[in-house]
Amino acid sequence: MSAKRNPLDFEVIDEHWNVYLLSDGTKLKEKHVLLSIARTDKYDALGRPVYQPFLFTLLVALAPEELRGEPSSVVPSPRALADAETEAVRVEKVVYDEPNIYRLEDGTIASFKLTITSIKRSLKFNDHPGMPVYIIESTVVPSFEIPKSLWKKRC
């Protein structure tokens, strides 16, 4: 049986672009945005309510001129990217990397931090203006400061 969800309104406390310089000279900008969030009827082992966020992640690569190629009018499919030749790159320098923070209508403070686990540059290029397509594996790590009044009461 799936958990019941109670959608919550929220306000943005801090939402920004994170910026990373990659080993190939590219500047990678990342922004994840909370689109919606719900409190479920489930509780964790400590009795705190479980939240279900829905986030959207934006990634923009600004590659040096020598890495750019002929712009493509066709966006490569995920399969085509998986099959394409790639070169691993890494984060060389973190310029800005902080969590985005939101205040939920129930008083909870929710923060979300992106963690990049893998970056590969493909030999495919997008249509803006011939930037290489990067394959980025990442995960968003949530953190919640939940008021004690919302915790499940002990029996």
Short mmCIF file of C-alpha atoms in Angstrom, two decimals:
data_model
loop_
_atom_site.label_atom_id
_atom_site.label_comp_id
_atom_site.label_asym_id
_atom_site.label_seq_id
_atom_site.Cartn_x
_atom_site.Cartn_y
_atom_site.Cartn_z
CA MET A 1 0.00 0.00 0.00
CA SER A 2 1.43 3.39 -0.96
CA ALA A 3 1.74 6.22 1.50
CA LYS A 4 -0.84 9.00 1.58
CA ARG A 5 0.64 12.35 0.65
CA ASN A 6 -0.27 15.79 1.95
CA PRO A 7 1.03 18.44 -0.49
CA LEU A 8 2.69 21.39 1.26
CA ASP A 9 3.29 24.93 0.15
CA PHE A 10 6.79 26.31 0.67
CA GLU A 11 8.87 29.46 0.40
CA VAL A 12 12.39 29.76 -0.93
CA ILE A 13 14.99 30.73 1.66
CA ASP A 14 18.05 30.23 -0.58
CA GLU A 15 18.05 28.97 -4.16
CA HIS A 16 21.07 29.57 -6.39
CA TRP A 17 23.42 28.24 -9.04
CA ASN A 18 26.30 26.04 -7.92
CA VAL A 19 29.44 26.46 -10.04
CA TYR A 20 32.24 23.96 -10.72
CA LEU A 21 35.34 24.19 -12.89
CA LEU A 22 36.05 20.90 -14.66
CA SER A 23 39.41 19.37 -15.48
CA ASP A 24 38.87 20.06 -19.22
CA GLY A 25 38.42 23.81 -18.63
CA THR A 26 34.61 23.79 -18.74
CA LYS A 27 32.54 25.79 -16.26
CA LEU A 28 29.58 23.67 -15.11
CA LYS A 29 26.61 25.48 -13.57
CA GLU A 30 23.99 23.48 -11.67
CA LYS A 31 20.69 24.52 -10.14
CA HIS A 32 18.15 22.20 -8.60
CA VAL A 33 14.71 23.60 -7.93
CA LEU A 34 12.03 22.27 -5.61
CA LEU A 35 8.84 22.02 -7.68
CA SER A 36 6.61 20.41 -5.06
CA ILE A 37 6.81 18.52 -1.78
CA ALA A 38 4.42 16.39 0.24
CA ARG A 39 4.48 15.03 3.77
CA THR A 40 3.53 11.36 3.77
CA ASP A 41 1.70 9.43 6.47
CA LYS A 42 4.91 7.42 7.10
CA TYR A 43 7.47 8.04 9.86
CA ASP A 44 11.16 7.17 10.13
CA ALA A 45 12.72 5.15 12.99
CA LEU A 46 12.92 8.27 15.18
CA GLY A 47 9.26 9.14 14.63
CA ARG A 48 9.86 12.01 12.18
CA PRO A 49 7.46 12.37 9.25
CA VAL A 50 8.77 11.34 5.84
CA TYR A 51 8.69 13.91 3.04
CA GLN A 52 8.53 13.29 -0.68
CA PRO A 53 10.11 16.10 -2.71
CA PHE A 54 9.93 16.58 -6.47
CA LEU A 55 12.97 18.46 -7.78
CA PHE A 56 14.17 19.52 -11.20
CA THR A 57 17.90 19.85 -11.93
CA LEU A 58 19.31 22.24 -14.51
CA LEU A 59 22.87 21.79 -15.79
CA VAL A 60 24.64 24.25 -18.07
CA ALA A 61 28.13 23.64 -19.48
CA LEU A 62 30.22 26.54 -20.76
CA ALA A 63 33.10 24.83 -22.55
CA PRO A 64 36.20 26.52 -23.93
CA GLU A 65 36.20 27.20 -27.68
CA GLU A 66 38.55 24.28 -28.46
CA LEU A 67 36.05 21.74 -27.01
CA ARG A 68 33.08 22.99 -29.03
CA GLY A 69 31.94 21.31 -32.22
CA GLU A 70 29.41 21.50 -35.01
CA PRO A 71 25.99 22.27 -33.45
CA SER A 72 23.41 19.51 -33.84
CA SER A 73 19.75 20.25 -34.43
CA VAL A 74 18.86 16.82 -33.05
CA VAL A 75 19.14 16.18 -29.32
CA PRO A 76 20.94 12.84 -28.83
CA SER A 77 18.83 10.20 -27.11
CA PRO A 78 19.98 8.78 -23.76
CA ARG A 79 20.81 5.53 -25.58
CA ALA A 80 22.89 7.34 -28.20
CA LEU A 81 24.79 9.09 -25.40
CA ALA A 82 25.31 5.79 -23.57
CA ASP A 83 26.74 4.25 -26.74
CA ALA A 84 28.85 7.28 -27.67
CA GLU A 85 32.56 7.57 -27.05
CA THR A 86 33.21 9.60 -23.90
CA GLU A 87 36.06 11.03 -21.90
CA ALA A 88 35.93 11.14 -18.10
CA VAL A 89 36.42 14.56 -16.54
CA ARG A 90 36.38 15.59 -12.90
CA VAL A 91 35.59 18.62 -10.81
CA GLU A 92 38.89 20.49 -10.60
CA LYS A 93 37.65 23.38 -8.46
CA VAL A 94 34.45 24.14 -6.61
CA VAL A 95 33.55 27.82 -7.06
CA TYR A 96 30.20 27.64 -5.21
CA ASP A 97 28.46 24.57 -3.83
CA GLU A 98 25.77 25.08 -1.19
CA PRO A 99 22.38 23.47 -0.55
CA ASN A 100 19.13 25.10 -1.60
CA ILE A 101 16.91 25.77 1.40
CA TYR A 102 13.13 26.00 1.70
CA ARG A 103 10.66 26.66 4.54
CA LEU A 104 7.65 24.33 4.33
CA GLU A 105 4.22 25.48 5.46
CA ASP A 106 4.34 23.00 8.39
CA GLY A 107 7.44 24.77 9.78
CA THR A 108 9.98 22.24 8.51
CA ILE A 109 13.18 23.58 6.95
CA ALA A 110 14.14 21.41 3.97
CA SER A 111 17.51 21.60 2.24
CA PHE A 112 18.76 19.78 -0.83
CA LYS A 113 22.39 19.40 -1.90
CA LEU A 114 23.54 17.95 -5.20
CA THR A 115 26.44 15.50 -5.14
CA ILE A 116 28.10 14.80 -8.50
CA THR A 117 29.32 11.21 -8.74
CA SER A 118 30.53 11.02 -12.35
CA ILE A 119 31.09 13.36 -15.32
CA LYS A 120 31.83 12.30 -18.90
CA ARG A 121 32.17 14.49 -21.98
CA SER A 122 30.74 12.94 -25.12
CA LEU A 123 31.77 13.62 -28.69
CA LYS A 124 28.23 14.84 -29.37
CA PHE A 125 27.38 18.55 -29.45
CA ASN A 126 24.20 20.43 -28.66
CA ASP A 127 22.66 23.24 -30.64
CA HIS A 128 23.72 25.99 -28.25
CA PRO A 129 26.47 26.98 -29.76
CA GLY A 130 28.04 23.59 -30.25
CA MET A 131 28.77 22.91 -26.58
CA PRO A 132 29.79 19.30 -25.87
CA VAL A 133 27.12 17.17 -24.27
CA TYR A 134 28.11 16.06 -20.77
CA ILE A 135 26.79 12.93 -19.11
CA ILE A 136 26.52 13.74 -15.42
CA GLU A 137 25.55 11.26 -12.75
CA SER A 138 24.48 12.83 -9.51
CA THR A 139 22.19 12.51 -6.55
CA VAL A 140 20.40 15.09 -4.45
CA VAL A 141 20.84 14.64 -0.72
CA PRO A 142 17.92 15.94 1.37
CA SER A 143 18.03 17.23 4.93
CA PHE A 144 15.06 18.19 7.09
CA GLU A 145 14.82 20.21 10.30
CA ILE A 146 11.41 19.04 11.53
CA PRO A 147 9.63 20.69 14.47
CA LYS A 148 9.18 18.24 17.38
CA SER A 149 5.43 18.92 17.29
CA LEU A 150 5.26 17.00 13.97
CA TRP A 151 7.03 13.90 15.30
CA LYS A 152 4.93 10.81 15.94
CA LYS A 153 3.80 10.61 19.54
CA ARG A 154 5.13 7.66 21.53
CA CYS A 155 2.53 5.09 22.54
#
